[in-house]
Amino acid sequence: MLKITALAGGIGGGRFLRGLLRAAPDAEITVIGNTADDITLHGLHVSPDLDTVMYTLGGGIHEEQGWGRADETFSVAEELAAYGAHPQWFTLGDRDIATHLVRTQMLAAGYPLSAVTEALCDRWQPGVRLVPMTDERVETHVVVDEDGHHRAIHFQEWWVRMHASIPAERIVFTGIESATPAPGVLDALDAADVIVLPPSNPVVSIGPILAVSGIREALSSSTAPVVGLSPIIGTAPVRGMADAVLRTIGVEVSPQGVAGMFTDILDGWLVHSSDSDVVPHVEALGVRCRAVPLLMSDIDATSAMASAALDLAAGIRGRDS
Ligand code: FO1
């Protein structure tokens, strides 16, 4: 039984994982999910990246959006707006709210986020074991300079309300100092035959997971091959705002720039077929590199990407054994 462990954010992670499940139907897959996007709204604990993976693999996702539920209604959101309840820039659908009610109720009863996630996944049967990176609260906040005042706002406000329209001066993972890996995380990294970094946002999705104490060390000392897929094609992200946050931390917006963030943990890196000129530069970093199609247009494409990642891992394992 091939054991695969993947570190995943939200939309890109969910889409890739659907292809991984198709490419390796008999594998045992554990997903370590990013929780730094989490936000409390109207008293509810929302875990966007965990929910996106759970809904995408469980068949409940709103396909075009990549987040939230299919067949959604917004009666509660309309009523909240009628009361002038804030914020109104982050819309929770009625079906999605049930997820947040169960999560909030279980957290209030003392269950850790990992137990809550297991309970929610019991309904959705995503076909992977979804584990939050930590059971402690971590939130990505962004320092912006608005009208000459520096202030820290929640990542979701910067991304959803401001559309990342003003530069992020700094990105901080609040609470990361006291965050420890959730139960099962280090075991999943230790037991893995292959560890995969899907094309999630390297700064605000993969970054927080690696920042949880012990996780980056587990990856860099792992005997299992660690293979990543570039979220950047050419000089732009396939989706989202990875370019904006890469600029904030001073990393070149390119497939080799992102690979350079992870040379301590990467054994292999896939870049898009149009970036084949980048391959020798990545290999010069000591990371095996291949150029393959990385556009996640449909499940055939994501399954092919996943197979390419597993092939590269097998080649690396073969070389090292
Ligand atoms: N993104 C938006 O652009 N607008 C929204 O109103 C919004 C609501 C929302 C509700 C639940 C959820 O799980 C995700 C939601 N997102 C929304 C997406 C969210 O910002 C992303 O999933 C990630 O957190 C950022 O990549």
mmCIF file of C-alpha atoms and ligand atoms in Angstrom:
data_model
loop_
_atom_site.group_PDB
_atom_site.id
_atom_site.type_symbol
_atom_site.label_atom_id
_atom_site.label_comp_id
_atom_site.label_asym_id
_atom_site.label_seq_id
_atom_site.Cartn_x
_atom_site.Cartn_y
_atom_site.Cartn_z
ATOM 1 C CA MET A 1 0.000 0.000 0.000
ATOM 2 C CA LEU A 2 1.629 3.227 -1.208
ATOM 3 C CA LYS A 3 1.458 5.881 1.534
ATOM 4 C CA ILE A 4 1.273 9.441 0.235
ATOM 5 C CA THR A 5 1.237 12.556 2.420
ATOM 6 C CA ALA A 6 0.339 15.915 0.859
ATOM 7 C CA LEU A 7 0.539 19.434 2.306
ATOM 8 C CA ALA A 8 -2.405 21.342 0.874
ATOM 9 C CA GLY A 9 -4.009 24.753 0.853
ATOM 10 C CA GLY A 10 -7.453 25.300 -0.569
ATOM 11 C CA ILE A 11 -8.528 25.605 -4.175
ATOM 12 C CA GLY A 12 -5.306 24.495 -5.910
ATOM 13 C CA GLY A 13 -4.784 21.784 -3.334
ATOM 14 C CA GLY A 14 -8.290 20.389 -3.652
ATOM 15 C CA ARG A 15 -8.170 20.296 -7.454
ATOM 16 C CA PHE A 16 -4.783 18.557 -7.482
ATOM 17 C CA LEU A 17 -5.792 16.014 -4.831
ATOM 18 C CA ARG A 18 -8.777 14.932 -6.915
ATOM 19 C CA GLY A 19 -6.266 14.019 -9.644
ATOM 20 C CA LEU A 20 -3.980 12.305 -7.134
ATOM 21 C CA LEU A 21 -6.848 10.080 -5.973
ATOM 22 C CA ARG A 22 -7.481 9.076 -9.601
ATOM 23 C CA ALA A 23 -3.764 8.511 -10.318
ATOM 24 C CA ALA A 24 -3.195 6.427 -7.185
ATOM 25 C CA PRO A 25 -6.561 4.822 -6.346
ATOM 26 C CA ASP A 26 -5.021 2.212 -4.056
ATOM 27 C CA ALA A 27 -2.779 4.598 -2.134
ATOM 28 C CA GLU A 28 -3.382 5.666 1.445
ATOM 29 C CA ILE A 29 -3.401 9.463 1.262
ATOM 30 C CA THR A 30 -3.079 11.814 4.224
ATOM 31 C CA VAL A 31 -3.599 15.531 3.636
ATOM 32 C CA ILE A 32 -2.098 18.036 6.061
ATOM 33 C CA GLY A 33 -4.344 21.070 5.633
ATOM 34 C CA ASN A 34 -3.554 24.750 6.108
ATOM 35 C CA THR A 35 -5.566 26.366 8.906
ATOM 36 C CA ALA A 36 -4.032 29.847 8.874
ATOM 37 C CA ASP A 37 -6.846 31.071 6.581
ATOM 38 C CA ASP A 38 -9.259 30.342 9.446
ATOM 39 C CA ILE A 39 -11.481 33.208 10.530
ATOM 40 C CA THR A 40 -14.210 33.730 13.102
ATOM 41 C CA LEU A 41 -17.304 35.352 11.584
ATOM 42 C CA HIS A 42 -20.671 35.959 13.261
ATOM 43 C CA GLY A 43 -19.349 33.813 16.095
ATOM 44 C CA LEU A 44 -18.609 30.891 13.764
ATOM 45 C CA HIS A 45 -15.204 29.274 13.225
ATOM 46 C CA VAL A 46 -14.649 29.053 9.458
ATOM 47 C CA SER A 47 -11.801 26.882 8.110
ATOM 48 C CA PRO A 48 -11.737 27.740 4.383
ATOM 49 C CA ASP A 49 -8.852 25.531 3.260
ATOM 50 C CA LEU A 50 -9.999 22.474 5.218
ATOM 51 C CA ASP A 51 -13.550 22.923 3.905
ATOM 52 C CA THR A 52 -12.386 23.385 0.297
ATOM 53 C CA VAL A 53 -10.452 20.104 0.410
ATOM 54 C CA MET A 54 -13.324 18.316 2.180
ATOM 55 C CA TYR A 55 -16.006 19.629 -0.200
ATOM 56 C CA THR A 56 -13.879 19.186 -3.352
ATOM 57 C CA LEU A 57 -13.013 15.551 -2.582
ATOM 58 C CA GLY A 58 -16.404 14.849 -1.009
ATOM 59 C CA GLY A 59 -18.388 16.101 -4.004
ATOM 60 C CA GLY A 60 -19.990 19.147 -2.398
ATOM 61 C CA ILE A 61 -17.831 21.954 -3.773
ATOM 62 C CA HIS A 62 -19.062 24.870 -5.897
ATOM 63 C CA GLU A 63 -16.922 23.931 -8.917
ATOM 64 C CA GLU A 64 -16.455 27.326 -10.582
ATOM 65 C CA GLN A 65 -15.621 29.105 -7.310
ATOM 66 C CA GLY A 66 -13.471 26.365 -5.859
ATOM 67 C CA TRP A 67 -14.828 27.253 -2.415
ATOM 68 C CA GLY A 68 -18.203 27.020 -0.690
ATOM 69 C CA ARG A 69 -21.002 24.617 -1.432
ATOM 70 C CA ALA A 70 -22.772 23.684 -4.666
ATOM 71 C CA ASP A 71 -26.525 24.434 -4.851
ATOM 72 C CA GLU A 72 -26.075 27.114 -2.214
ATOM 73 C CA THR A 73 -28.632 29.630 -0.937
ATOM 74 C CA PHE A 74 -27.955 32.831 1.028
ATOM 75 C CA SER A 75 -31.028 33.487 3.167
ATOM 76 C CA VAL A 76 -29.039 33.765 6.392
ATOM 77 C CA ALA A 77 -26.518 36.125 4.757
ATOM 78 C CA GLU A 78 -29.394 38.324 3.521
ATOM 79 C CA GLU A 79 -30.906 38.435 6.999
ATOM 80 C CA LEU A 80 -27.537 39.262 8.555
ATOM 81 C CA ALA A 81 -27.145 42.123 6.065
ATOM 82 C CA ALA A 82 -30.668 43.337 6.923
ATOM 83 C CA TYR A 83 -29.546 43.589 10.541
ATOM 84 C CA GLY A 84 -26.434 45.460 9.435
ATOM 85 C CA ALA A 85 -24.347 42.644 10.884
ATOM 86 C CA HIS A 86 -20.691 42.816 9.828
ATOM 87 C CA PRO A 87 -18.635 41.851 7.994
ATOM 88 C CA GLN A 88 -20.581 41.673 4.790
ATOM 89 C CA TRP A 89 -17.565 41.192 2.512
ATOM 90 C CA PHE A 90 -17.291 37.468 3.329
ATOM 91 C CA THR A 91 -20.441 35.609 2.325
ATOM 92 C CA LEU A 92 -21.423 32.433 4.119
ATOM 93 C CA GLY A 93 -23.978 30.279 2.323
ATOM 94 C CA ASP A 94 -26.775 28.507 4.226
ATOM 95 C CA ARG A 95 -25.432 25.006 3.593
ATOM 96 C CA ASP A 96 -21.871 26.099 4.445
ATOM 97 C CA ILE A 97 -23.097 27.599 7.716
ATOM 98 C CA ALA A 98 -24.143 24.130 8.902
ATOM 99 C CA THR A 99 -20.485 23.076 8.643
ATOM 100 C CA HIS A 100 -19.389 26.077 10.705
ATOM 101 C CA LEU A 101 -22.136 25.496 13.298
ATOM 102 C CA VAL A 102 -21.007 21.884 13.827
ATOM 103 C CA ARG A 103 -17.351 22.938 13.957
ATOM 104 C CA THR A 104 -18.008 25.801 16.375
ATOM 105 C CA GLN A 105 -20.225 23.663 18.599
ATOM 106 C CA MET A 106 -17.644 20.842 18.786
ATOM 107 C CA LEU A 107 -14.777 23.267 19.460
ATOM 108 C CA ALA A 108 -16.843 24.863 22.240
ATOM 109 C CA ALA A 109 -17.436 21.391 23.698
ATOM 110 C CA GLY A 110 -13.644 20.954 23.882
ATOM 111 C CA TYR A 111 -12.955 18.835 20.812
ATOM 112 C CA PRO A 112 -9.694 19.753 19.055
ATOM 113 C CA LEU A 113 -9.890 20.924 15.428
ATOM 114 C CA SER A 114 -8.441 17.569 14.307
ATOM 115 C CA ALA A 115 -11.345 15.677 15.921
ATOM 116 C CA VAL A 116 -13.823 18.155 14.460
ATOM 117 C CA THR A 117 -12.324 17.701 10.990
ATOM 118 C CA GLU A 118 -12.506 13.919 11.335
ATOM 119 C CA ALA A 119 -16.190 14.180 12.318
ATOM 120 C CA LEU A 120 -17.061 16.475 9.400
ATOM 121 C CA CYS A 121 -15.161 14.212 6.975
ATOM 122 C CA ASP A 122 -17.118 11.228 8.262
ATOM 123 C CA ARG A 123 -20.068 12.684 6.381
ATOM 124 C CA TRP A 124 -18.160 13.736 3.265
ATOM 125 C CA GLN A 125 -15.913 10.652 2.872
ATOM 126 C CA PRO A 126 -13.223 12.611 0.923
ATOM 127 C CA GLY A 127 -11.174 9.457 0.309
ATOM 128 C CA VAL A 128 -8.168 10.910 2.141
ATOM 129 C CA ARG A 129 -7.390 11.461 5.807
ATOM 130 C CA LEU A 130 -7.618 15.238 6.264
ATOM 131 C CA VAL A 131 -5.645 16.522 9.250
ATOM 132 C CA PRO A 132 -5.245 20.192 10.184
ATOM 133 C CA MET A 133 -1.611 21.301 10.430
ATOM 134 C CA THR A 134 -2.192 22.164 14.111
ATOM 135 C CA ASP A 135 -4.986 22.125 16.696
ATOM 136 C CA GLU A 136 -3.877 25.505 17.991
ATOM 137 C CA ARG A 137 -5.254 28.738 16.503
ATOM 138 C CA VAL A 138 -3.040 30.303 13.795
ATOM 139 C CA GLU A 139 -4.227 33.178 11.590
ATOM 140 C CA THR A 140 -2.469 34.820 8.659
ATOM 141 C CA HIS A 141 -2.597 38.564 9.100
ATOM 142 C CA VAL A 142 -1.320 41.115 6.628
ATOM 143 C CA VAL A 143 0.229 44.478 7.509
ATOM 144 C CA VAL A 144 -1.000 47.114 5.069
ATOM 145 C CA ASP A 145 -0.284 50.817 4.855
ATOM 146 C CA GLU A 146 -3.729 52.401 4.407
ATOM 147 C CA ASP A 147 -3.821 56.231 4.326
ATOM 148 C CA GLY A 148 -0.394 56.354 5.964
ATOM 149 C CA HIS A 149 -1.413 54.123 8.846
ATOM 150 C CA HIS A 150 0.155 50.685 9.231
ATOM 151 C CA ARG A 151 -2.410 48.205 10.388
ATOM 152 C CA ALA A 152 -2.678 44.432 10.523
ATOM 153 C CA ILE A 153 -5.769 42.978 8.944
ATOM 154 C CA HIS A 154 -6.865 39.367 8.591
ATOM 155 C CA PHE A 155 -5.629 37.762 5.382
ATOM 156 C CA GLN A 156 -9.236 37.188 4.331
ATOM 157 C CA GLU A 157 -10.011 40.894 4.557
ATOM 158 C CA TRP A 158 -6.957 41.734 2.454
ATOM 159 C CA TRP A 159 -7.764 39.040 -0.094
ATOM 160 C CA VAL A 160 -11.562 39.101 -0.209
ATOM 161 C CA ARG A 161 -12.521 42.707 0.690
ATOM 162 C CA MET A 162 -9.471 44.457 -0.796
ATOM 163 C CA HIS A 163 -8.741 41.919 -3.566
ATOM 164 C CA ALA A 164 -5.080 42.235 -2.571
ATOM 165 C CA SER A 165 -5.283 45.683 -4.220
ATOM 166 C CA ILE A 166 -2.802 47.352 -1.820
ATOM 167 C CA PRO A 167 0.581 45.804 -1.159
ATOM 168 C CA ALA A 168 1.045 43.565 1.854
ATOM 169 C CA GLU A 169 3.951 45.165 3.724
ATOM 170 C CA ARG A 170 4.360 42.073 5.889
ATOM 171 C CA ILE A 171 2.680 38.718 6.282
ATOM 172 C CA VAL A 172 2.503 37.284 9.797
ATOM 173 C CA PHE A 173 1.184 33.957 11.035
ATOM 174 C CA THR A 174 -0.265 35.009 14.360
ATOM 175 C CA GLY A 175 -0.145 32.237 16.983
ATOM 176 C CA ILE A 176 2.468 30.210 15.073
ATOM 177 C CA GLU A 177 4.947 30.447 17.968
ATOM 178 C CA SER A 178 2.835 28.190 20.146
ATOM 179 C CA ALA A 179 1.478 25.948 17.388
ATOM 180 C CA THR A 180 2.423 22.276 17.496
ATOM 181 C CA PRO A 181 1.663 19.619 14.842
ATOM 182 C CA ALA A 182 -1.825 18.133 15.217
ATOM 183 C CA PRO A 183 -2.046 14.458 16.203
ATOM 184 C CA GLY A 184 -1.070 12.280 13.251
ATOM 185 C CA VAL A 185 0.806 14.961 11.305
ATOM 186 C CA LEU A 186 4.373 13.897 12.152
ATOM 187 C CA ASP A 187 3.413 10.216 11.918
ATOM 188 C CA ALA A 188 1.993 10.806 8.423
ATOM 189 C CA LEU A 189 5.225 12.500 7.343
ATOM 190 C CA ASP A 190 7.316 9.735 8.911
ATOM 191 C CA ALA A 191 5.295 6.897 7.368
ATOM 192 C CA ALA A 192 5.030 8.408 3.887
ATOM 193 C CA ASP A 193 6.574 6.698 0.867
ATOM 194 C CA VAL A 194 6.091 9.966 -1.042
ATOM 195 C CA ILE A 195 5.434 13.512 0.183
ATOM 196 C CA VAL A 196 3.760 15.911 -2.258
ATOM 197 C CA LEU A 197 3.468 19.707 -2.292
ATOM 198 C CA PRO A 198 0.490 20.497 -4.577
ATOM 199 C CA PRO A 199 0.424 23.789 -6.533
ATOM 200 C CA SER A 200 -0.978 25.699 -3.550
ATOM 201 C CA ASN A 201 0.076 29.224 -2.648
ATOM 202 C CA PRO A 202 3.676 28.798 -1.414
ATOM 203 C CA VAL A 203 3.487 31.716 1.053
ATOM 204 C CA VAL A 204 0.032 31.657 2.664
ATOM 205 C CA SER A 205 -0.933 27.999 2.134
ATOM 206 C CA ILE A 206 2.259 25.898 2.188
ATOM 207 C CA GLY A 207 4.125 28.498 4.265
ATOM 208 C CA PRO A 208 2.022 28.290 7.437
ATOM 209 C CA ILE A 209 2.127 24.466 7.409
ATOM 210 C CA LEU A 210 5.938 24.507 7.200
ATOM 211 C CA ALA A 211 6.052 27.120 9.967
ATOM 212 C CA VAL A 212 4.405 24.813 12.523
ATOM 213 C CA SER A 213 7.276 23.653 14.747
ATOM 214 C CA GLY A 214 8.666 20.297 13.723
ATOM 215 C CA ILE A 215 7.012 20.031 10.302
ATOM 216 C CA ARG A 216 9.725 21.606 8.133
ATOM 217 C CA GLU A 217 12.359 19.603 10.020
ATOM 218 C CA ALA A 218 10.379 16.395 9.436
ATOM 219 C CA LEU A 219 10.286 17.115 5.708
ATOM 220 C CA SER A 220 13.962 18.024 5.372
ATOM 221 C CA SER A 221 15.049 14.894 7.263
ATOM 222 C CA SER A 222 12.536 12.602 5.529
ATOM 223 C CA THR A 223 13.911 9.617 3.622
ATOM 224 C CA ALA A 224 10.789 9.718 1.437
ATOM 225 C CA PRO A 225 11.127 11.778 -1.746
ATOM 226 C CA VAL A 226 9.459 15.186 -1.477
ATOM 227 C CA VAL A 227 8.064 16.390 -4.809
ATOM 228 C CA GLY A 228 6.384 19.731 -5.438
ATOM 229 C CA LEU A 229 4.443 21.256 -8.330
ATOM 230 C CA SER A 230 4.997 24.872 -9.292
ATOM 231 C CA PRO A 231 2.009 27.180 -8.672
ATOM 232 C CA ILE A 232 3.645 29.697 -11.013
ATOM 233 C CA ILE A 233 3.675 29.286 -14.788
ATOM 234 C CA GLY A 234 6.015 31.705 -16.526
ATOM 235 C CA THR A 235 5.892 34.772 -14.316
ATOM 236 C CA ALA A 236 2.310 34.500 -13.076
ATOM 237 C CA PRO A 237 0.285 32.301 -10.763
ATOM 238 C CA VAL A 238 -2.252 30.047 -12.415
ATOM 239 C CA ARG A 239 -4.908 31.438 -10.026
ATOM 240 C CA GLY A 240 -5.078 33.600 -6.946
ATOM 241 C CA MET A 241 -2.591 36.128 -5.680
ATOM 242 C CA ALA A 242 0.623 34.155 -5.190
ATOM 243 C CA ASP A 243 2.532 36.829 -7.138
ATOM 244 C CA ALA A 244 1.449 39.570 -4.687
ATOM 245 C CA VAL A 245 2.572 37.643 -1.608
ATOM 246 C CA LEU A 246 5.792 36.419 -3.257
ATOM 247 C CA ARG A 247 6.726 40.046 -3.918
ATOM 248 C CA THR A 248 6.027 40.849 -0.255
ATOM 249 C CA ILE A 249 8.615 38.317 0.889
ATOM 250 C CA GLY A 250 11.006 39.250 -1.920
ATOM 251 C CA VAL A 251 10.863 35.994 -3.866
ATOM 252 C CA GLU A 252 11.030 36.076 -7.652
ATOM 253 C CA VAL A 253 7.657 35.230 -9.227
ATOM 254 C CA SER A 254 8.876 32.268 -11.248
ATOM 255 C CA PRO A 255 8.939 28.475 -11.007
ATOM 256 C CA GLN A 256 12.605 28.543 -9.983
ATOM 257 C CA GLY A 257 11.974 31.381 -7.530
ATOM 258 C CA VAL A 258 9.389 29.294 -5.680
ATOM 259 C CA ALA A 259 11.566 26.162 -5.848
ATOM 260 C CA GLY A 260 14.293 28.247 -4.215
ATOM 261 C CA MET A 261 12.031 28.720 -1.166
ATOM 262 C CA PHE A 262 12.021 24.982 -0.494
ATOM 263 C CA THR A 263 15.458 23.645 -1.490
ATOM 264 C CA ASP A 264 15.946 22.342 2.073
ATOM 265 C CA ILE A 265 12.977 19.996 1.695
ATOM 266 C CA LEU A 266 12.487 19.381 -2.055
ATOM 267 C CA ASP A 267 13.870 16.394 -3.952
ATOM 268 C CA GLY A 268 11.826 17.034 -7.091
ATOM 269 C CA TRP A 269 9.962 19.951 -8.693
ATOM 270 C CA LEU A 270 7.547 19.939 -11.637
ATOM 271 C CA VAL A 271 7.342 23.025 -13.814
ATOM 272 C CA HIS A 272 4.886 23.697 -16.650
ATOM 273 C CA SER A 273 5.837 22.430 -20.121
ATOM 274 C CA SER A 274 6.285 26.020 -21.341
ATOM 275 C CA ASP A 275 8.941 26.569 -18.646
ATOM 276 C CA SER A 276 11.349 23.834 -19.822
ATOM 277 C CA ASP A 277 14.138 26.450 -19.964
ATOM 278 C CA VAL A 278 13.893 26.626 -16.171
ATOM 279 C CA VAL A 279 14.735 22.935 -15.654
ATOM 280 C CA PRO A 280 18.556 23.295 -15.545
ATOM 281 C CA HIS A 281 18.250 26.217 -13.114
ATOM 282 C CA VAL A 282 16.166 24.158 -10.717
ATOM 283 C CA GLU A 283 18.473 21.151 -11.083
ATOM 284 C CA ALA A 284 21.369 23.472 -10.238
ATOM 285 C CA LEU A 285 19.622 23.938 -6.865
ATOM 286 C CA GLY A 286 20.051 20.197 -6.292
ATOM 287 C CA VAL A 287 16.389 19.478 -7.056
ATOM 288 C CA ARG A 288 15.381 17.045 -9.806
ATOM 289 C CA CYS A 289 13.146 18.886 -12.257
ATOM 290 C CA ARG A 290 10.789 17.978 -15.091
ATOM 291 C CA ALA A 291 8.597 20.110 -17.356
ATOM 292 C CA VAL A 292 5.059 18.711 -17.774
ATOM 293 C CA PRO A 293 1.596 20.270 -18.355
ATOM 294 C CA LEU A 294 0.492 21.859 -15.062
ATOM 295 C CA LEU A 295 -2.781 23.512 -16.050
ATOM 296 C CA MET A 296 -5.476 21.954 -13.863
ATOM 297 C CA SER A 297 -8.140 22.244 -16.537
ATOM 298 C CA ASP A 298 -9.907 18.976 -15.713
ATOM 299 C CA ILE A 299 -9.445 15.712 -13.858
ATOM 300 C CA ASP A 300 -7.539 14.143 -16.766
ATOM 301 C CA ALA A 301 -5.033 16.989 -16.509
ATOM 302 C CA THR A 302 -4.706 16.824 -12.708
ATOM 303 C CA SER A 303 -4.449 13.033 -12.800
ATOM 304 C CA ALA A 304 -1.616 13.310 -15.336
ATOM 305 C CA MET A 305 0.121 15.892 -13.125
ATOM 306 C CA ALA A 306 -0.194 13.610 -10.115
ATOM 307 C CA SER A 307 1.204 10.682 -12.102
ATOM 308 C CA ALA A 308 4.136 12.822 -13.225
ATOM 309 C CA ALA A 309 4.837 13.726 -9.598
ATOM 310 C CA LEU A 310 4.684 10.088 -8.503
ATOM 311 C CA ASP A 311 6.927 9.031 -11.422
ATOM 312 C CA LEU A 312 9.484 11.677 -10.476
ATOM 313 C CA ALA A 313 9.348 10.469 -6.866
ATOM 314 C CA ALA A 314 9.845 6.867 -7.974
ATOM 315 C CA GLY A 315 12.818 7.914 -10.078
ATOM 316 C CA ILE A 316 14.342 9.734 -7.113
ATOM 317 C CA ARG A 317 13.708 6.824 -4.765
ATOM 318 C CA GLY A 318 15.186 4.429 -7.322
ATOM 319 C CA ARG A 319 18.314 6.578 -7.652
ATOM 320 C CA ASP A 320 18.790 6.848 -3.900
ATOM 321 C CA SER A 321 18.098 3.230 -3.032
HETATM 322 N N1 FO1 B 1 -13.821 34.193 -1.188
HETATM 323 C C1 FO1 B 1 -14.314 35.360 -1.709
HETATM 324 O O1 FO1 B 1 -13.660 35.937 -2.593
HETATM 325 N N2 FO1 B 1 -15.497 35.889 -1.287
HETATM 326 C C2 FO1 B 1 -16.250 35.304 -0.320
HETATM 327 O O2 FO1 B 1 -17.299 35.825 0.059
HETATM 328 C C3 FO1 B 1 -15.776 34.050 0.234
HETATM 329 C C4 FO1 B 1 -16.520 33.364 1.191
HETATM 330 C C5 FO1 B 1 -16.038 32.110 1.642
HETATM 331 C C6 FO1 B 1 -16.787 31.355 2.546
HETATM 332 C C7 FO1 B 1 -16.320 30.126 2.995
HETATM 333 C C8 FO1 B 1 -15.094 29.642 2.535
HETATM 334 O O3 FO1 B 1 -14.633 28.428 2.960
HETATM 335 C C9 FO1 B 1 -14.314 30.373 1.626
HETATM 336 C C10 FO1 B 1 -14.788 31.613 1.166
HETATM 337 N N3 FO1 B 1 -14.052 32.367 0.243
HETATM 338 C C11 FO1 B 1 -14.537 33.545 -0.247
HETATM 339 C C12 FO1 B 1 -12.769 31.867 -0.300
HETATM 340 C C13 FO1 B 1 -11.609 32.054 0.668
HETATM 341 O O4 FO1 B 1 -11.168 33.373 0.757
HETATM 342 C C14 FO1 B 1 -10.502 31.125 0.117
HETATM 343 O O5 FO1 B 1 -11.020 29.826 0.200
HETATM 344 C C15 FO1 B 1 -9.201 31.054 0.859
HETATM 345 O O6 FO1 B 1 -9.345 31.185 2.209
HETATM 346 C C16 FO1 B 1 -8.214 32.053 0.290
HETATM 347 O O7 FO1 B 1 -7.503 31.397 -0.691
#
